[in-house]
């Protein structure tokens, strides 16, 4: 359930874009009539209508996501705050300027911000953010935590570049597909790969009884 809640804005962005793309004339008219005051010139064209509507939906969905967590007094991670700021600022620029480039850059900026946070945490503050997040669940040797931190930094850097490659070399429709299936899929594959790696290094909790058979 939590995983669905976390990815809900992306799913709604995808669903809205696909529906609006199949009904481009309606999307253009609907966006112009309902949200023309948010758009420079007040008129949304047929071409940009789908991505503008999807962008508005993802802005509202992310704001709602954070609001629900605040009402429930749940902890909101720093990355979610950063994502909220980016989606409002860059999504707002996409809507106002009729330019999908801004929203296409948002995932890359978020990936790089997360990677930079991991780098600064380790290099400047001598804190492994990954260990800080997961240390209460996993007991690992210090070198393994460091390798995991580096792996995530590299992953975020590559994902940021890959997102821009798709954005600039393929259609908006292909980029939207990549945003949901490619981005999320690669994240899951990378996480599973790390899980297999961790299974070889997880240390038993301190004080745990050694139940392995003893040789006579």
mmCIF file of C-alpha atoms in Angstrom:
data_model
loop_
_atom_site.group_PDB
_atom_site.id
_atom_site.type_symbol
_atom_site.label_atom_id
_atom_site.label_comp_id
_atom_site.label_asym_id
_atom_site.label_seq_id
_atom_site.Cartn_x
_atom_site.Cartn_y
_atom_site.Cartn_z
ATOM 1 C CA UNK A 1 0.000 0.000 0.000
ATOM 2 C CA UNK A 2 2.816 2.399 0.889
ATOM 3 C CA UNK A 3 4.561 1.652 -2.417
ATOM 4 C CA UNK A 4 1.388 2.542 -4.332
ATOM 5 C CA UNK A 5 1.025 5.741 -2.308
ATOM 6 C CA UNK A 6 4.643 6.710 -3.055
ATOM 7 C CA UNK A 7 4.256 6.181 -6.803
ATOM 8 C CA UNK A 8 0.720 7.567 -7.054
ATOM 9 C CA UNK A 9 1.738 10.960 -8.573
ATOM 10 C CA UNK A 10 3.726 9.195 -11.315
ATOM 11 C CA UNK A 11 0.850 6.822 -12.068
ATOM 12 C CA UNK A 12 -1.634 9.712 -12.250
ATOM 13 C CA UNK A 13 0.714 11.670 -14.524
ATOM 14 C CA UNK A 14 0.941 8.673 -16.854
ATOM 15 C CA UNK A 15 -2.811 7.970 -16.856
ATOM 16 C CA UNK A 16 -3.745 11.616 -17.442
ATOM 17 C CA UNK A 17 -1.275 12.032 -20.289
ATOM 18 C CA UNK A 18 -2.418 8.859 -22.041
ATOM 19 C CA UNK A 19 -6.094 9.786 -21.779
ATOM 20 C CA UNK A 20 -5.521 13.372 -22.886
ATOM 21 C CA UNK A 21 -3.317 12.255 -25.765
ATOM 22 C CA UNK A 22 -6.143 10.097 -27.118
ATOM 23 C CA UNK A 23 -8.543 13.041 -26.752
ATOM 24 C CA UNK A 24 -6.229 15.878 -27.768
ATOM 25 C CA UNK A 25 -8.947 18.266 -28.963
ATOM 26 C CA UNK A 26 -10.900 17.853 -25.746
ATOM 27 C CA UNK A 27 -7.743 18.221 -23.646
ATOM 28 C CA UNK A 28 -6.832 21.464 -25.398
ATOM 29 C CA UNK A 29 -10.311 22.941 -24.942
ATOM 30 C CA UNK A 30 -10.686 21.729 -21.368
ATOM 31 C CA UNK A 31 -7.283 23.078 -20.335
ATOM 32 C CA UNK A 32 -7.957 26.428 -22.008
ATOM 33 C CA UNK A 33 -11.398 26.789 -20.410
ATOM 34 C CA UNK A 34 -10.474 25.626 -16.898
ATOM 35 C CA UNK A 35 -6.824 26.574 -16.554
ATOM 36 C CA UNK A 36 -6.261 29.257 -19.151
ATOM 37 C CA UNK A 37 -5.476 31.768 -16.383
ATOM 38 C CA UNK A 38 -2.404 29.679 -15.500
ATOM 39 C CA UNK A 39 -1.060 29.715 -19.059
ATOM 40 C CA UNK A 40 0.752 32.493 -20.857
ATOM 41 C CA UNK A 41 -1.679 33.764 -23.483
ATOM 42 C CA UNK A 42 -4.592 31.881 -21.910
ATOM 43 C CA UNK A 43 -4.856 29.281 -24.683
ATOM 44 C CA UNK A 44 -3.540 25.709 -24.630
ATOM 45 C CA UNK A 45 -2.726 24.176 -27.997
ATOM 46 C CA UNK A 46 -3.585 20.666 -29.115
ATOM 47 C CA UNK A 47 0.041 19.536 -29.071
ATOM 48 C CA UNK A 48 0.874 20.674 -25.541
ATOM 49 C CA UNK A 49 -2.555 19.985 -24.033
ATOM 50 C CA UNK A 50 -1.853 16.402 -22.809
ATOM 51 C CA UNK A 51 1.433 17.136 -21.058
ATOM 52 C CA UNK A 52 0.093 20.359 -19.522
ATOM 53 C CA UNK A 53 -2.917 18.572 -18.041
ATOM 54 C CA UNK A 54 -0.719 15.709 -16.790
ATOM 55 C CA UNK A 55 1.625 18.255 -15.222
ATOM 56 C CA UNK A 56 -1.216 19.987 -13.397
ATOM 57 C CA UNK A 57 -2.420 16.624 -12.107
ATOM 58 C CA UNK A 58 1.028 15.640 -10.805
ATOM 59 C CA UNK A 59 1.390 19.005 -9.032
ATOM 60 C CA UNK A 60 -1.956 18.556 -7.278
ATOM 61 C CA UNK A 61 -1.235 14.886 -6.513
ATOM 62 C CA UNK A 62 2.145 15.672 -4.937
ATOM 63 C CA UNK A 63 0.676 18.500 -2.866
ATOM 64 C CA UNK A 64 -2.097 16.142 -1.721
ATOM 65 C CA UNK A 65 0.443 13.422 -0.917
ATOM 66 C CA UNK A 66 2.418 15.737 1.369
ATOM 67 C CA UNK A 67 -0.772 17.161 2.921
ATOM 68 C CA UNK A 68 -2.084 13.692 3.802
ATOM 69 C CA UNK A 69 1.206 12.793 5.449
ATOM 70 C CA UNK A 70 1.170 16.034 7.449
ATOM 71 C CA UNK A 71 -2.405 15.404 8.620
ATOM 72 C CA UNK A 72 -1.423 11.888 9.681
ATOM 73 C CA UNK A 73 1.678 13.310 11.389
ATOM 74 C CA UNK A 74 3.901 11.035 9.342
ATOM 75 C CA UNK A 75 7.550 11.894 8.820
ATOM 76 C CA UNK A 76 8.159 13.513 5.439
ATOM 77 C CA UNK A 77 11.577 12.704 4.016
ATOM 78 C CA UNK A 78 13.735 15.536 2.743
ATOM 79 C CA UNK A 79 13.662 14.057 -0.752
ATOM 80 C CA UNK A 80 9.882 14.301 -0.853
ATOM 81 C CA UNK A 81 10.115 17.983 0.088
ATOM 82 C CA UNK A 82 12.661 18.482 -2.697
ATOM 83 C CA UNK A 83 10.415 16.612 -5.130
ATOM 84 C CA UNK A 84 7.478 18.819 -4.126
ATOM 85 C CA UNK A 85 9.457 22.015 -4.721
ATOM 86 C CA UNK A 86 10.746 20.773 -8.075
ATOM 87 C CA UNK A 87 7.364 19.614 -9.338
ATOM 88 C CA UNK A 88 5.694 22.895 -8.350
ATOM 89 C CA UNK A 89 8.437 25.140 -9.756
ATOM 90 C CA UNK A 90 9.327 23.194 -12.906
ATOM 91 C CA UNK A 91 5.781 21.970 -13.454
ATOM 92 C CA UNK A 92 4.509 25.528 -13.049
ATOM 93 C CA UNK A 93 7.054 26.726 -15.616
ATOM 94 C CA UNK A 94 5.919 23.992 -18.012
ATOM 95 C CA UNK A 95 2.312 25.136 -17.733
ATOM 96 C CA UNK A 96 2.974 28.888 -17.924
ATOM 97 C CA UNK A 97 5.454 28.762 -20.816
ATOM 98 C CA UNK A 98 3.734 25.952 -22.764
ATOM 99 C CA UNK A 99 7.075 24.152 -22.643
ATOM 100 C CA UNK A 100 7.356 20.501 -21.637
ATOM 101 C CA UNK A 101 11.142 20.787 -21.303
ATOM 102 C CA UNK A 102 10.847 21.983 -17.703
ATOM 103 C CA UNK A 103 8.873 18.983 -16.469
ATOM 104 C CA UNK A 104 11.132 16.640 -18.445
ATOM 105 C CA UNK A 105 14.142 17.978 -16.546
ATOM 106 C CA UNK A 106 12.474 17.452 -13.157
ATOM 107 C CA UNK A 107 13.346 13.725 -12.751
ATOM 108 C CA UNK A 108 16.991 14.361 -13.655
ATOM 109 C CA UNK A 109 17.322 17.241 -11.212
ATOM 110 C CA UNK A 110 15.734 15.090 -8.485
ATOM 111 C CA UNK A 111 18.042 12.143 -9.227
ATOM 112 C CA UNK A 112 21.103 14.386 -9.121
ATOM 113 C CA UNK A 113 19.923 16.115 -5.946
ATOM 114 C CA UNK A 114 19.622 12.733 -4.226
ATOM 115 C CA UNK A 115 23.030 11.653 -5.479
ATOM 116 C CA UNK A 116 24.575 14.949 -4.341
ATOM 117 C CA UNK A 117 23.003 14.528 -0.900
ATOM 118 C CA UNK A 118 24.648 11.104 -0.565
ATOM 119 C CA UNK A 119 28.005 12.514 -1.685
ATOM 120 C CA UNK A 120 27.909 15.523 0.642
ATOM 121 C CA UNK A 121 26.717 13.408 3.549
ATOM 122 C CA UNK A 122 29.720 11.112 3.216
ATOM 123 C CA UNK A 123 32.397 13.613 2.164
ATOM 124 C CA UNK A 124 31.452 16.707 4.154
ATOM 125 C CA UNK A 125 29.420 15.555 7.143
ATOM 126 C CA UNK A 126 31.034 12.114 7.531
ATOM 127 C CA UNK A 127 27.578 10.584 7.590
ATOM 128 C CA UNK A 128 26.456 7.733 5.394
ATOM 129 C CA UNK A 129 22.854 8.724 4.670
ATOM 130 C CA UNK A 130 21.959 5.239 3.481
ATOM 131 C CA UNK A 131 23.196 3.776 6.752
ATOM 132 C CA UNK A 132 21.303 6.439 8.653
ATOM 133 C CA UNK A 133 18.110 5.497 6.804
ATOM 134 C CA UNK A 134 18.488 1.714 6.995
ATOM 135 C CA UNK A 135 20.910 1.143 9.855
ATOM 136 C CA UNK A 136 18.135 0.279 12.285
ATOM 137 C CA UNK A 137 17.035 -2.530 9.931
ATOM 138 C CA UNK A 138 20.375 -3.876 8.735
ATOM 139 C CA UNK A 139 23.699 -4.603 10.410
ATOM 140 C CA UNK A 140 26.507 -4.332 7.854
ATOM 141 C CA UNK A 141 30.275 -3.795 7.932
ATOM 142 C CA UNK A 142 31.350 -0.188 7.365
ATOM 143 C CA UNK A 143 33.022 -0.920 3.974
ATOM 144 C CA UNK A 144 29.756 -2.438 2.699
ATOM 145 C CA UNK A 145 27.793 0.670 3.697
ATOM 146 C CA UNK A 146 30.340 2.780 1.826
ATOM 147 C CA UNK A 147 30.081 0.643 -1.313
ATOM 148 C CA UNK A 148 26.285 0.851 -1.176
ATOM 149 C CA UNK A 149 26.457 4.616 -0.853
ATOM 150 C CA UNK A 150 28.744 4.860 -3.898
ATOM 151 C CA UNK A 151 26.503 2.498 -5.870
ATOM 152 C CA UNK A 152 23.452 4.681 -5.244
ATOM 153 C CA UNK A 153 25.358 7.828 -6.212
ATOM 154 C CA UNK A 154 26.362 6.232 -9.509
ATOM 155 C CA UNK A 155 22.832 4.940 -10.078
ATOM 156 C CA UNK A 156 21.299 8.380 -9.533
ATOM 157 C CA UNK A 157 23.858 10.008 -11.834
ATOM 158 C CA UNK A 158 23.200 7.489 -14.612
ATOM 159 C CA UNK A 159 19.410 7.744 -14.236
ATOM 160 C CA UNK A 160 19.579 11.525 -14.528
ATOM 161 C CA UNK A 161 21.535 11.281 -17.778
ATOM 162 C CA UNK A 162 19.322 8.482 -19.112
ATOM 163 C CA UNK A 163 16.168 10.517 -18.438
ATOM 164 C CA UNK A 164 17.514 13.448 -20.479
ATOM 165 C CA UNK A 165 18.664 11.134 -23.263
ATOM 166 C CA UNK A 166 15.136 9.767 -23.633
ATOM 167 C CA UNK A 167 13.605 13.242 -23.285
ATOM 168 C CA UNK A 168 15.690 14.753 -26.077
ATOM 169 C CA UNK A 169 15.907 11.809 -28.458
ATOM 170 C CA UNK A 170 12.411 10.364 -28.337
ATOM 171 C CA UNK A 171 8.830 11.606 -28.400
ATOM 172 C CA UNK A 172 7.027 12.917 -25.339
ATOM 173 C CA UNK A 173 4.892 9.776 -25.397
ATOM 174 C CA UNK A 174 8.029 7.602 -25.236
ATOM 175 C CA UNK A 175 9.410 9.727 -22.402
ATOM 176 C CA UNK A 176 6.177 9.329 -20.396
ATOM 177 C CA UNK A 177 6.381 5.548 -20.877
ATOM 178 C CA UNK A 178 10.003 5.582 -19.746
ATOM 179 C CA UNK A 179 9.168 7.754 -16.741
ATOM 180 C CA UNK A 180 6.780 5.120 -15.389
ATOM 181 C CA UNK A 181 8.003 1.772 -16.676
ATOM 182 C CA UNK A 182 11.668 2.517 -17.352
ATOM 183 C CA UNK A 183 12.439 4.639 -14.308
ATOM 184 C CA UNK A 184 10.475 2.598 -11.806
ATOM 185 C CA UNK A 185 11.519 -0.686 -13.414
ATOM 186 C CA UNK A 186 15.227 0.133 -13.317
ATOM 187 C CA UNK A 187 14.878 1.271 -9.713
ATOM 188 C CA UNK A 188 13.291 -2.059 -8.748
ATOM 189 C CA UNK A 189 15.927 -4.085 -10.620
ATOM 190 C CA UNK A 190 18.714 -2.098 -8.969
ATOM 191 C CA UNK A 191 17.130 -2.559 -5.536
ATOM 192 C CA UNK A 192 16.739 -6.306 -6.063
ATOM 193 C CA UNK A 193 20.358 -6.523 -7.177
ATOM 194 C CA UNK A 194 21.461 -4.768 -4.021
ATOM 195 C CA UNK A 195 19.314 -7.120 -1.984
ATOM 196 C CA UNK A 196 21.185 -10.094 -3.428
ATOM 197 C CA UNK A 197 24.494 -8.386 -2.700
ATOM 198 C CA UNK A 198 23.472 -7.582 0.868
ATOM 199 C CA UNK A 199 22.409 -11.152 1.589
ATOM 200 C CA UNK A 200 26.089 -12.112 1.620
ATOM 201 C CA UNK A 201 27.129 -9.407 4.069
ATOM 202 C CA UNK A 202 24.326 -9.024 6.606
ATOM 203 C CA UNK A 203 25.682 -9.548 10.100
ATOM 204 C CA UNK A 204 23.580 -11.213 12.823
ATOM 205 C CA UNK A 205 22.315 -8.844 15.541
ATOM 206 C CA UNK A 206 24.590 -8.418 18.545
ATOM 207 C CA UNK A 207 23.926 -10.994 21.222
ATOM 208 C CA UNK A 208 22.171 -13.340 18.844
ATOM 209 C CA UNK A 209 22.731 -16.968 19.697
ATOM 210 C CA UNK A 210 24.905 -18.956 17.313
ATOM 211 C CA UNK A 211 22.709 -21.821 16.172
ATOM 212 C CA UNK A 212 25.133 -23.237 13.605
ATOM 213 C CA UNK A 213 26.087 -26.883 14.169
ATOM 214 C CA UNK A 214 29.355 -27.421 16.071
ATOM 215 C CA UNK A 215 31.906 -29.950 15.042
ATOM 216 C CA UNK A 216 32.921 -32.392 17.774
#
